[in-house]
CSV table of C-alpha atoms in Angstrom, one decimal:
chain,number,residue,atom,x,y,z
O,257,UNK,CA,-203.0,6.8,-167.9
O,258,UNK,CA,-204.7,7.6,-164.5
O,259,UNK,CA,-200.9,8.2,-162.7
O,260,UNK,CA,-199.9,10.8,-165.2
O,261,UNK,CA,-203.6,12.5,-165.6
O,262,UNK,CA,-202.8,15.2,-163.6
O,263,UNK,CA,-199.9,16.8,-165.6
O,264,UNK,CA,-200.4,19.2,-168.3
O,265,UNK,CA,-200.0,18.4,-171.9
O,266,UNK,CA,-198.2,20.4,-174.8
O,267,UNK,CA,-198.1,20.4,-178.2
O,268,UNK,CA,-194.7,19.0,-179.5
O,269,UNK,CA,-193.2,20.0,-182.9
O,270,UNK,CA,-190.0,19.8,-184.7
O,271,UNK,CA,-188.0,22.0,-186.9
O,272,UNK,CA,-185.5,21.6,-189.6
O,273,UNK,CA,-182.6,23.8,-190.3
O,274,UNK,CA,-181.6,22.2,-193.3
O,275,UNK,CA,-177.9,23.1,-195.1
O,276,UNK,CA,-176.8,22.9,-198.4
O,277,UNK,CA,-173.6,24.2,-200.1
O,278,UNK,CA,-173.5,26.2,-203.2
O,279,UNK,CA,-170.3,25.1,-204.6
O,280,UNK,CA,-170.0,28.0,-207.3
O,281,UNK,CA,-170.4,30.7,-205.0
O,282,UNK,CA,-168.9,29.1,-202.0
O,283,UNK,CA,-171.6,29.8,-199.4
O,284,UNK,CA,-173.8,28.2,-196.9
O,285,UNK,CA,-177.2,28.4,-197.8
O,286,UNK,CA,-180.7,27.7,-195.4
O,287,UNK,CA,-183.8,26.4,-196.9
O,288,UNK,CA,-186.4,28.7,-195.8
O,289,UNK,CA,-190.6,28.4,-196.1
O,290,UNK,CA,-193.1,31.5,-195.8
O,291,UNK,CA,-195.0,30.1,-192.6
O,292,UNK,CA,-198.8,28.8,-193.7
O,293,UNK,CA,-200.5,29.4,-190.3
O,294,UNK,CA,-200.9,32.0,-187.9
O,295,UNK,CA,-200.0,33.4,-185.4
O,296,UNK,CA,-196.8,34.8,-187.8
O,297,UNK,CA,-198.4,33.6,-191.0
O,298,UNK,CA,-196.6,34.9,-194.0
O,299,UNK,CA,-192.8,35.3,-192.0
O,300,UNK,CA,-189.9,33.3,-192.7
O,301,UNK,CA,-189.8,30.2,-191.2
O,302,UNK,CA,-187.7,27.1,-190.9
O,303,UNK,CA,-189.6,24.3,-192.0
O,304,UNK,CA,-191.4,22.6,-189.5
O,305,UNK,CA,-194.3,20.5,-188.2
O,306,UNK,CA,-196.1,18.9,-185.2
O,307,UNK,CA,-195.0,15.3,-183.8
O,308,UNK,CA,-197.9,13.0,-185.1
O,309,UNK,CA,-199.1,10.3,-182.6
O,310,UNK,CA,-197.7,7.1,-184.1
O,311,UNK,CA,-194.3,8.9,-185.0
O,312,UNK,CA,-190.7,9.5,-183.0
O,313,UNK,CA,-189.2,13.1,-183.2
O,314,UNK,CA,-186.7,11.5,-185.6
O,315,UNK,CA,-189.2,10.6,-187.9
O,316,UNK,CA,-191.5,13.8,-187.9
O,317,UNK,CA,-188.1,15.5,-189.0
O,318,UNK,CA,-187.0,13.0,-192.2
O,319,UNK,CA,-191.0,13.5,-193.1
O,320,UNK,CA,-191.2,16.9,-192.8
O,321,UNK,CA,-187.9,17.0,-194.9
O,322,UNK,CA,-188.9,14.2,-197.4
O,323,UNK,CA,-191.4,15.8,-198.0
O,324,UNK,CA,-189.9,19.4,-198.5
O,325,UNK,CA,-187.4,18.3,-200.5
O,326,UNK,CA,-187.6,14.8,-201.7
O,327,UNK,CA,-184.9,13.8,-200.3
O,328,UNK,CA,-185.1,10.6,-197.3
O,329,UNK,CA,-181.1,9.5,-197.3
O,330,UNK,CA,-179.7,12.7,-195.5
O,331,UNK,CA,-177.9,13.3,-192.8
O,332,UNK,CA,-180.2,14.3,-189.9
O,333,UNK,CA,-178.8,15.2,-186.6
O,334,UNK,CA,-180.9,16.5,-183.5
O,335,UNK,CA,-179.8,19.6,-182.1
O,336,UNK,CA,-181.3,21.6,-179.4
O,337,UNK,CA,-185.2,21.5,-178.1
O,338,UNK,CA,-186.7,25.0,-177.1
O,339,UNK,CA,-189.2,25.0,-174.6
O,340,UNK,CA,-189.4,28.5,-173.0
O,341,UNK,CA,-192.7,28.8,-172.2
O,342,UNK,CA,-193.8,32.1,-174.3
O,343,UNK,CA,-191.6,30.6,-177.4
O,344,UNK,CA,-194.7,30.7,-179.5
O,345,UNK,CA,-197.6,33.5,-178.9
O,346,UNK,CA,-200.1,30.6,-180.2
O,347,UNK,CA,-199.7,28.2,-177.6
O,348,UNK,CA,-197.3,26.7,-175.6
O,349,UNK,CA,-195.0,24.2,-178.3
O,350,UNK,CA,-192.1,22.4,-177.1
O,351,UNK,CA,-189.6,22.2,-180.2
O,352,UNK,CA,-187.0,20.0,-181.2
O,353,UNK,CA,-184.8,21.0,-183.8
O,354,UNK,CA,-182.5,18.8,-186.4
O,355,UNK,CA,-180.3,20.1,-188.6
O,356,UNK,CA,-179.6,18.2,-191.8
O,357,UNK,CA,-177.0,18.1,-194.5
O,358,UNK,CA,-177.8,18.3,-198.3
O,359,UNK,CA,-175.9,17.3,-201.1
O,360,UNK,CA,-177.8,20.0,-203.6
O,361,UNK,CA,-177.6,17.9,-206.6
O,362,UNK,CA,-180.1,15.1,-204.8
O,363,UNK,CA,-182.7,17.6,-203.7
O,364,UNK,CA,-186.1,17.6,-206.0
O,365,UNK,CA,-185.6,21.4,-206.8
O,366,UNK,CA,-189.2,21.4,-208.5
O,367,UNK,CA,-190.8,20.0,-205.4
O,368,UNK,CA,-188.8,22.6,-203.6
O,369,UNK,CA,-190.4,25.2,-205.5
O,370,UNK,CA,-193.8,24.3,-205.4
O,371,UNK,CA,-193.6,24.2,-201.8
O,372,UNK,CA,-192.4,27.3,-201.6
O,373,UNK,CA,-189.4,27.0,-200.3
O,374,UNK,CA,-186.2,29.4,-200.7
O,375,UNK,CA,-182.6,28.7,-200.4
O,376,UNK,CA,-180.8,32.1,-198.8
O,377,UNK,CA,-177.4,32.3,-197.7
O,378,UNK,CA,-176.3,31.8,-193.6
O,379,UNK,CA,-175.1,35.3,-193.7
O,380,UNK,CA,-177.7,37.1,-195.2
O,381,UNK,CA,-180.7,35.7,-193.4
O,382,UNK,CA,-183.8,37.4,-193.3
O,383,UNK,CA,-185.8,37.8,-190.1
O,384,UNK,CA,-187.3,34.5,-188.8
O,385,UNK,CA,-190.2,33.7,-187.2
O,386,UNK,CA,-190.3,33.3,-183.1
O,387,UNK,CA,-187.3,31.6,-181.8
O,388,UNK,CA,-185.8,30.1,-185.4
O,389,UNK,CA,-182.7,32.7,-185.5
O,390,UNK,CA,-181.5,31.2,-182.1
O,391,UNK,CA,-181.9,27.4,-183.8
O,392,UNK,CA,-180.1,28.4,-186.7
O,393,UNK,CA,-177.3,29.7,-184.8
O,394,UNK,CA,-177.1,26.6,-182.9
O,395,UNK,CA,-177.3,24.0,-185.2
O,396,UNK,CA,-174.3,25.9,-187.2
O,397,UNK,CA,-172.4,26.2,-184.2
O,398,UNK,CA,-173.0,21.8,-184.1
O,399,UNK,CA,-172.2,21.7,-187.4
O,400,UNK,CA,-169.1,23.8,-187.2
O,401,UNK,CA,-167.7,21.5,-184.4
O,402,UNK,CA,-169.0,18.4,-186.0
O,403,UNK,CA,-166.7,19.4,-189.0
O,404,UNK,CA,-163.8,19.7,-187.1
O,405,UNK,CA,-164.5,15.9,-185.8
O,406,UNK,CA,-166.2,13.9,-188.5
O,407,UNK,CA,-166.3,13.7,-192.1
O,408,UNK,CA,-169.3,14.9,-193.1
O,409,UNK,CA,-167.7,18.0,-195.0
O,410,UNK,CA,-168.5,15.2,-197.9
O,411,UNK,CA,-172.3,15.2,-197.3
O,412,UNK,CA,-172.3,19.0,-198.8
O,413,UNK,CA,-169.9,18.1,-201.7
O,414,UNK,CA,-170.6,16.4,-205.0
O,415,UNK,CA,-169.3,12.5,-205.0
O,416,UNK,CA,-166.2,13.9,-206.7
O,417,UNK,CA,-164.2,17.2,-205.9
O,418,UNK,CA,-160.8,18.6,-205.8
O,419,UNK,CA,-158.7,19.9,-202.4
O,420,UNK,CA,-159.5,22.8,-203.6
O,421,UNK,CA,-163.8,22.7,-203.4
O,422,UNK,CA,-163.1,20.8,-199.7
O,423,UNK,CA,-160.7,23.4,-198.7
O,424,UNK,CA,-163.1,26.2,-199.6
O,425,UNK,CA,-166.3,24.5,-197.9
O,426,UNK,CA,-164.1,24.5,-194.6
O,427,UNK,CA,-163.4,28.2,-194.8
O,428,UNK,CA,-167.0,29.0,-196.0
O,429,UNK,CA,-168.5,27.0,-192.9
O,430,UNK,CA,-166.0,27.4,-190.2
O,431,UNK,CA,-166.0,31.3,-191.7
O,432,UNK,CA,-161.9,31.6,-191.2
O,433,UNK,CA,-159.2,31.3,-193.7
O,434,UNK,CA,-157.1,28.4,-194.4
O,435,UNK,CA,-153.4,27.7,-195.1
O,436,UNK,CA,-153.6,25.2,-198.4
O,437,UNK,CA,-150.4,23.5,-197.8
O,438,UNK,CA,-151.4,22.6,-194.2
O,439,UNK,CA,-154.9,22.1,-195.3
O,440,UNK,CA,-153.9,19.1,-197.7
O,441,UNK,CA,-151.4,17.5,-195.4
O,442,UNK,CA,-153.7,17.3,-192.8
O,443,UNK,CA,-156.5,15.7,-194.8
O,444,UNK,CA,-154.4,13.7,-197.1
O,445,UNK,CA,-152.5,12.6,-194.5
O,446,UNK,CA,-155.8,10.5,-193.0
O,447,UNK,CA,-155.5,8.3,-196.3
O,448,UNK,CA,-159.1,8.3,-196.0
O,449,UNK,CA,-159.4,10.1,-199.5
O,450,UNK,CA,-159.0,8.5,-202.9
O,451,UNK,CA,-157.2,10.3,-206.0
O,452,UNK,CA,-159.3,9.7,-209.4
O,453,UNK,CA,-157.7,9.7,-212.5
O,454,UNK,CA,-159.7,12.8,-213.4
O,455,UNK,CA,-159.3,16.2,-213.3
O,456,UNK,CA,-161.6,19.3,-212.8
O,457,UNK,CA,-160.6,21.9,-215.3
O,458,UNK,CA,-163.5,24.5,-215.4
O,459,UNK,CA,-161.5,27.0,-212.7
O,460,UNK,CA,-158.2,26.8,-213.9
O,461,UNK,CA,-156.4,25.9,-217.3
O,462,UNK,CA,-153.8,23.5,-215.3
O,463,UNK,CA,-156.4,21.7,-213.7
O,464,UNK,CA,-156.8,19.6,-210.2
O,465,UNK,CA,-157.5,16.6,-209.6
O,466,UNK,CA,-160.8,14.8,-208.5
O,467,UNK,CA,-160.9,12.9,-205.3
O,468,UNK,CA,-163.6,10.7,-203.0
O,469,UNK,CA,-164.5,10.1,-200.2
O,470,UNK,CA,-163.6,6.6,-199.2
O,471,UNK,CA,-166.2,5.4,-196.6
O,472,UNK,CA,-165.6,1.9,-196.1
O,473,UNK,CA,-161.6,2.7,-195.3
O,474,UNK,CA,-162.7,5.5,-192.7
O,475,UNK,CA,-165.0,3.1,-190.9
O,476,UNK,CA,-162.8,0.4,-191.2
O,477,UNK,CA,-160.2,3.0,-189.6
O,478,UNK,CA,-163.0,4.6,-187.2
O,479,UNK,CA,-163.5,1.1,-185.8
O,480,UNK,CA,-159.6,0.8,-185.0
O,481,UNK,CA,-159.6,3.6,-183.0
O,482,UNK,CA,-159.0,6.6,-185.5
O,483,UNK,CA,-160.8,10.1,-184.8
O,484,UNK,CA,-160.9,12.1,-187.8
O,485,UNK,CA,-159.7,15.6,-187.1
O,486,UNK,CA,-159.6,18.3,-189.4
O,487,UNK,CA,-159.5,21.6,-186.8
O,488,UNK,CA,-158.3,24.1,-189.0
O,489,UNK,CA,-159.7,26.7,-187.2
E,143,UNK,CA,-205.3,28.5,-179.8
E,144,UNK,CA,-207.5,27.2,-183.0
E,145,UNK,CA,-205.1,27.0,-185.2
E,146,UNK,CA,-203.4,24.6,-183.4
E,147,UNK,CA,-206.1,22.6,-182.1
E,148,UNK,CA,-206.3,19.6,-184.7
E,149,UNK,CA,-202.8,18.7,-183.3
E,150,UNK,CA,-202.3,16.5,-180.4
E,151,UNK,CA,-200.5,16.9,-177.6
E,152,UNK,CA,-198.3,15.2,-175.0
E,153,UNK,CA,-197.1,14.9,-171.9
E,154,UNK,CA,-193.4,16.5,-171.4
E,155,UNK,CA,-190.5,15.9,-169.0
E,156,UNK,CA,-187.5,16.5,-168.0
E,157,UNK,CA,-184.8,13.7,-166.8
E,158,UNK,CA,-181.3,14.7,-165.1
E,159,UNK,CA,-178.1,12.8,-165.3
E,160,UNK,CA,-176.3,14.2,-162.3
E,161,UNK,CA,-172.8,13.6,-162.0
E,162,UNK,CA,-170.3,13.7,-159.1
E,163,UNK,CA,-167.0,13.2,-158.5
E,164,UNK,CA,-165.7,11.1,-156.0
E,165,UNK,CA,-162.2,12.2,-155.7
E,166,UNK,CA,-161.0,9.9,-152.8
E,167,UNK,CA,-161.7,6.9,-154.8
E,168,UNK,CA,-161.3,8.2,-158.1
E,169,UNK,CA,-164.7,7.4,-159.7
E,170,UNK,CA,-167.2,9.3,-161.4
E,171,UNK,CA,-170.4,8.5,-159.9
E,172,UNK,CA,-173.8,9.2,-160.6
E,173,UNK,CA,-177.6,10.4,-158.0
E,174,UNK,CA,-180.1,7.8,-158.9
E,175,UNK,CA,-183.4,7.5,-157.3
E,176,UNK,CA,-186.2,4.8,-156.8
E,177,UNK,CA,-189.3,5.8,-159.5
E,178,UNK,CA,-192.2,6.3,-157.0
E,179,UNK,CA,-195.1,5.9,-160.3
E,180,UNK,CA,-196.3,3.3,-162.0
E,181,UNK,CA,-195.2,2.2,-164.7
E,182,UNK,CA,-192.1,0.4,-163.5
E,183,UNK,CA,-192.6,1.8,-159.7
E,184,UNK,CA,-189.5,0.9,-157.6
E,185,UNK,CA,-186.9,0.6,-160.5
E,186,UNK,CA,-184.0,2.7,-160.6
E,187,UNK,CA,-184.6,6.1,-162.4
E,188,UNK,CA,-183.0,9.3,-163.4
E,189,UNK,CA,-184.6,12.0,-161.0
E,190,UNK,CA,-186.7,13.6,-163.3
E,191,UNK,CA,-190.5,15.2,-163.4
E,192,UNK,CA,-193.2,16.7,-165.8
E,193,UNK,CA,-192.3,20.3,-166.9
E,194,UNK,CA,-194.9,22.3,-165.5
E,195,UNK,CA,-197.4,25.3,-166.6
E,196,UNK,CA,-195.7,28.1,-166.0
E,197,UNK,CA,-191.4,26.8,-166.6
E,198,UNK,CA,-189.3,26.5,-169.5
E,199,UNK,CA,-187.6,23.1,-169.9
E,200,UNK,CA,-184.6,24.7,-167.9
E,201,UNK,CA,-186.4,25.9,-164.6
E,202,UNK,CA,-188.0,22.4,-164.5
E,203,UNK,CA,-184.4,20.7,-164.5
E,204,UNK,CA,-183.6,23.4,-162.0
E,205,UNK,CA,-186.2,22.8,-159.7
E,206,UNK,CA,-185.7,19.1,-159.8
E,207,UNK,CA,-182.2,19.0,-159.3
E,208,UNK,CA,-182.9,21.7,-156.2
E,209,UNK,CA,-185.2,19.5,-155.2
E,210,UNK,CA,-183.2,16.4,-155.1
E,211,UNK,CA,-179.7,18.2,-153.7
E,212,UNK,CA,-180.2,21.8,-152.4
E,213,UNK,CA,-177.9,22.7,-155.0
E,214,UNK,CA,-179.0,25.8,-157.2
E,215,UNK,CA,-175.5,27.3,-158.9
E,216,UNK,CA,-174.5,24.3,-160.7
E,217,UNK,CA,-173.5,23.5,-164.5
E,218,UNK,CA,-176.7,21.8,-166.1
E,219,UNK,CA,-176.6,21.2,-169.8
E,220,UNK,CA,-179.1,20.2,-171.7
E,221,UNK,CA,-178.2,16.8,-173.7
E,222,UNK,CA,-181.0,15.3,-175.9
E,223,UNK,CA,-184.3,14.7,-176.1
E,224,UNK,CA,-186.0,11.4,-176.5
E,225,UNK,CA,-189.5,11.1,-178.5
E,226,UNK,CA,-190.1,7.9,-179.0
E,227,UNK,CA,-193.4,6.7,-179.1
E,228,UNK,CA,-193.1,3.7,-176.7
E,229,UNK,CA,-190.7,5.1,-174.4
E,230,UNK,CA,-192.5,5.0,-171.4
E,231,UNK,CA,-195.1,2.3,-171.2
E,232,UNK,CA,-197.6,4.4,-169.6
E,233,UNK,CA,-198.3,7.1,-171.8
E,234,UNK,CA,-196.4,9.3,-174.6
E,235,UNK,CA,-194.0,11.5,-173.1
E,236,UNK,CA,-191.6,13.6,-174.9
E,237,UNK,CA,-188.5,13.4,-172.2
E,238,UNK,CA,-185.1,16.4,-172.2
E,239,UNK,CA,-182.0,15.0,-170.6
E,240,UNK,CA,-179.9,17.4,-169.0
E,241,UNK,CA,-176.5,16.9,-167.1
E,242,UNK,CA,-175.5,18.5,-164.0
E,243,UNK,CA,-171.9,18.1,-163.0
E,244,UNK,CA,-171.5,18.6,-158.9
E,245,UNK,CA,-169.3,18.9,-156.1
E,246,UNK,CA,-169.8,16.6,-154.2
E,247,UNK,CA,-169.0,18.8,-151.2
E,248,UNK,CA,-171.8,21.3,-152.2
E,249,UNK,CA,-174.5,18.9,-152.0
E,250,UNK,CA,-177.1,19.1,-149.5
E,251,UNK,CA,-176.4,15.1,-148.3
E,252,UNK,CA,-179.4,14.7,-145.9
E,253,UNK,CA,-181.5,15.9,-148.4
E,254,UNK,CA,-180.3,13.2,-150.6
E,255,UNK,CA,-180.4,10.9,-148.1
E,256,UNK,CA,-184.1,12.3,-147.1
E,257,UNK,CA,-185.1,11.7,-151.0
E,258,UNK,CA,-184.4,8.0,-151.2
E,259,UNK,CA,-181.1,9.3,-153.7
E,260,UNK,CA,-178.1,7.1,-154.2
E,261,UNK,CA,-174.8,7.7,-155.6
E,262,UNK,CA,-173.6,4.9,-157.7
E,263,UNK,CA,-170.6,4.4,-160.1
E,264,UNK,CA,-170.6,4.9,-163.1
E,265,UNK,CA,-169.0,2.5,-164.0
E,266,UNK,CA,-171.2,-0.4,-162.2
E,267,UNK,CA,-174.6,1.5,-162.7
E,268,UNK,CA,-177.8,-1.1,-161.5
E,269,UNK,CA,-180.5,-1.3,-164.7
E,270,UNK,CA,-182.7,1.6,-165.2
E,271,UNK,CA,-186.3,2.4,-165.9
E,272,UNK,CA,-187.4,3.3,-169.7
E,273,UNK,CA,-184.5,4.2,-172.0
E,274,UNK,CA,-182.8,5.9,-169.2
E,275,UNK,CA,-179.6,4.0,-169.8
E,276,UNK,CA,-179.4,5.7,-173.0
E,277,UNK,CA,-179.6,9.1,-171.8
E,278,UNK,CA,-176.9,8.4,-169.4
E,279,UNK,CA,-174.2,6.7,-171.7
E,280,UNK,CA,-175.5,10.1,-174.5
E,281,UNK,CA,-174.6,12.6,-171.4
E,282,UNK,CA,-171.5,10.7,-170.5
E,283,UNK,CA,-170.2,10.9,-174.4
E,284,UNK,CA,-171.4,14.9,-174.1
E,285,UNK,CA,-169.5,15.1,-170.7
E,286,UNK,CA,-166.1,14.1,-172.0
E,287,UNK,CA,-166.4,16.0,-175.4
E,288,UNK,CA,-167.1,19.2,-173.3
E,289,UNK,CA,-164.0,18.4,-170.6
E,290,UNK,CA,-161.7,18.2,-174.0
E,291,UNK,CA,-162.9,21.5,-174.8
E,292,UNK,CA,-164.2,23.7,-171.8
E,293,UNK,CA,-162.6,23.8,-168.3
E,294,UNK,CA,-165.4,22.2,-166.9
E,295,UNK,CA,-163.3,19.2,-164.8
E,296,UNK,CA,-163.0,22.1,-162.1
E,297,UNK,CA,-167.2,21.5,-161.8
E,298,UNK,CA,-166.3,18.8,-160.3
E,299,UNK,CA,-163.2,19.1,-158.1
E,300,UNK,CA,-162.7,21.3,-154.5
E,301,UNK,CA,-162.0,25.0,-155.1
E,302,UNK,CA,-158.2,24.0,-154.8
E,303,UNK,CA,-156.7,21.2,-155.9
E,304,UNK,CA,-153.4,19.3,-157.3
E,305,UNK,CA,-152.4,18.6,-160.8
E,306,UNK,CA,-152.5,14.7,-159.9
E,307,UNK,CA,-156.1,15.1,-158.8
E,308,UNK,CA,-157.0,17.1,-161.8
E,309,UNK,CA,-155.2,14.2,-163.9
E,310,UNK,CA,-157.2,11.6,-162.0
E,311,UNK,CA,-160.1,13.1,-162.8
E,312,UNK,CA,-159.5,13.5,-166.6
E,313,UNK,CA,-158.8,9.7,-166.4
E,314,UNK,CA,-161.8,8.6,-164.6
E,315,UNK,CA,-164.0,10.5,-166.6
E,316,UNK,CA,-162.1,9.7,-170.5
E,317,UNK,CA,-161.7,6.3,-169.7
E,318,UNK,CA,-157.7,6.1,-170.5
E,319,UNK,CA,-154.6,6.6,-169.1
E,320,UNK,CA,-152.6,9.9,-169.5
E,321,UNK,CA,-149.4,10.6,-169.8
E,322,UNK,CA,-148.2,12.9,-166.7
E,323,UNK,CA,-145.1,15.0,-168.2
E,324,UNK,CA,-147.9,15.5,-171.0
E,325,UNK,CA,-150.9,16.3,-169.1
E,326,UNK,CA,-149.1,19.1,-167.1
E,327,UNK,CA,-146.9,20.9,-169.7
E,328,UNK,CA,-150.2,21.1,-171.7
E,329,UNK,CA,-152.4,22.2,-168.6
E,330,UNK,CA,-149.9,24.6,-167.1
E,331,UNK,CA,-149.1,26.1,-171.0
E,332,UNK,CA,-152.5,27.5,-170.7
E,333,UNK,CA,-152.2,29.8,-168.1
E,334,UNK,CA,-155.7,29.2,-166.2
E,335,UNK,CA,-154.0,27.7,-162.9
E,336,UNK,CA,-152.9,29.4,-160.4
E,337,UNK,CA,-150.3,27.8,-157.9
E,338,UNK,CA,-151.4,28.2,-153.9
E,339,UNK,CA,-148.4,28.2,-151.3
E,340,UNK,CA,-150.0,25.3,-149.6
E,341,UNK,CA,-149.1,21.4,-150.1
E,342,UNK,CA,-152.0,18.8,-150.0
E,343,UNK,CA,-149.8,16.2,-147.7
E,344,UNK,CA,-152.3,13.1,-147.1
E,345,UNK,CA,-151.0,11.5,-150.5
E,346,UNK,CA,-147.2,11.9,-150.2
E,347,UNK,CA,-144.7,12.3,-147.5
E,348,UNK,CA,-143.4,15.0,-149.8
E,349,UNK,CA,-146.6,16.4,-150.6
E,350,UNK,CA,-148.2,18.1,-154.5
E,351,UNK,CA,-148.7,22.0,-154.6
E,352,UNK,CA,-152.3,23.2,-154.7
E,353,UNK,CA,-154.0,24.5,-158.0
E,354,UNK,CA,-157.0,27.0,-158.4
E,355,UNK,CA,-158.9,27.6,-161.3
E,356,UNK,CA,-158.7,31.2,-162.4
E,357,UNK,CA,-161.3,31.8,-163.5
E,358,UNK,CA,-161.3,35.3,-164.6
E,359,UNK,CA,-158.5,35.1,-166.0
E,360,UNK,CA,-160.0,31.7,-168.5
E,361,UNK,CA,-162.9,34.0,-169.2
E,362,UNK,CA,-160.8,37.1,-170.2
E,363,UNK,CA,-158.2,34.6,-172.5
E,364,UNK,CA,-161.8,33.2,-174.1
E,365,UNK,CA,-162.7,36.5,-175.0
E,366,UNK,CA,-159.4,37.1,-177.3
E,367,UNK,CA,-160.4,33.9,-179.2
E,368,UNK,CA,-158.0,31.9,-176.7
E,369,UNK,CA,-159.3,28.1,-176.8
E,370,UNK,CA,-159.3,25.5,-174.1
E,371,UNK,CA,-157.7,22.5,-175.3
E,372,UNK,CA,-157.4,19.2,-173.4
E,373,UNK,CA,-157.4,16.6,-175.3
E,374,UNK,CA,-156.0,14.0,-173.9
E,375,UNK,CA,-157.4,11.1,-175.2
């Protein structure tokens, strides 16, 4: 386009910082790649890729997730873009990151592997490549407050799970320790969970019970006017 | 950079939503300017510009919103950035919306009025060019989150002003109506205000104390883990 022909043009990528929650040992955990090109082949790199023509930012993120992991039916939520203009000692690249949200059990853990990826914990994070540390601790800061303000705690949690697994995922993410009895008033009382008639009995003898997420009553309730809030912080 | 090379690359921008509050009539309004390029030449338009050479995506929102107002020591968030590939008719451009919230007071108004810019209401905004519509109503929904959470309503007010203005403005911006008893007890509780010993008269016979911001004193509480809370809504 002649009216535009005199502005510069810049390579445009995304990057993912894609969460998952190790139920068992109650962590946060990254999924990591060894970067394929250079400049900074070989580091630790969130995974990431360049905007094709015929493809939205949006899109380039669920493909470059897809095909890292499988997985197309995730939450994926844009976060930041980083455009400082010596970002990346290649070129300049304008980046846009997205976080997304993994239920572990959906992910294609072979695929995973063969692409070399790595799950590693959010507090022990090895060094990453150019500006990725400041897009990690961005999107967790968005996904700390988006917590507090929608249910999408449930995204990281098997279909079924006890007050217990939903309390601990809270503390593990919002790093802060909560007080049970308030903890299950305050999400019980949003009648947005249901009780099973099944209990999880691997952690203790007594047992607790099962519950689920019910998402047609929280939208129903959303669209009334109801804000979830679960600030236990 | 060879590596790269294979990849294509696009045009980038940078769009602002600048807000200002009009505290006489009690409306959040928004700077608007006529798009002086084809495509859609003439339409209404956020002030925006290609990011040039040599500037992040931050300088270039500076330098527009310089441009535009005079204005340099401002609040300007970055909100979003739209990719999509038909976004703008004329080529692909990869556009970052950022927010500015003004006093209207410090704003340089023949420079506005030099630039063809027009404050309009929020409320009763003209159609705009592109998917600019959507990057105001994103920044609007980022701008009340943020006033529930930061003190950022003082952006927007005179260096003193009274609790009933302050209230105003939470109620133009949120979109409801707030309880006063409520809205000052929980104000005041914080400790962030600091009473003048000078009445604003114009409103009452009996007249409303002056407030300042203390702002000092807000970034020392913040530092202890002390949260601004304002959620009124």
């Amino acid at each position: 386009m002649k009216n535009y022909s005199k502005y510069p043009k810049y390579y445009v990528a995304v990057d993912c910082v894609i969460f998952g929650y190790d139920i068992r040992k109650k962590l946060l955990k990254l999924l990591l790649v060894k970067r394929n090109i250079d400049p900074g082949k070989g580091s630790w790199s969130l995974a990431g890729g360049f905007v094709k023509e015929k493809e939205s930012l949006d899109d380039a993120a669920a493909r470059i997730l897809r095909k890292l992991t499988g997985i197309s039916t995730v939450l994926l939520i844009q976060s930041r873009t980083y455009g400082d203009t010596d970002r990346d000692p290649g070129a300049r690249v304008i980046s846009t990151s997205y976080y997304a949200l993994t239920g572990t059990s959906e992910i294609n853990h072979e695929l995973v592997k063969d692409n070399g990826a790595h799950w590693r914990s959010v507090e022990d994070l090895p060094k990453l490549v150019f500006d990725h540390s400041k897009m990690v601790n961005q999107a967790l800061h968005d996904l700390q407050n988006l917590l507090k303000t929608k249910p999408v705690g449930f995204e990281l949690l098997p279909e079924k799970f006890t007050l217990v697994q939903l309390q601990e995922l809270y503390e593990a993410i919002l790093q802060v320790k909560v007080d049970k009895r308030n903890f299950r008033k305050k999400i019980l009382s949003m009648d947005i969970l249901e009780k099973l008639e099944e209990k999880e009995k691997q952690t203790s003898k007594k047992g607790a019970w099962y519950y689920t997420f019910k998402k047609e009553r929280y939208d129903k309730l959303s669209m009334n006017g109801f804000s979830f809030n679960l600030d236990v912080s």
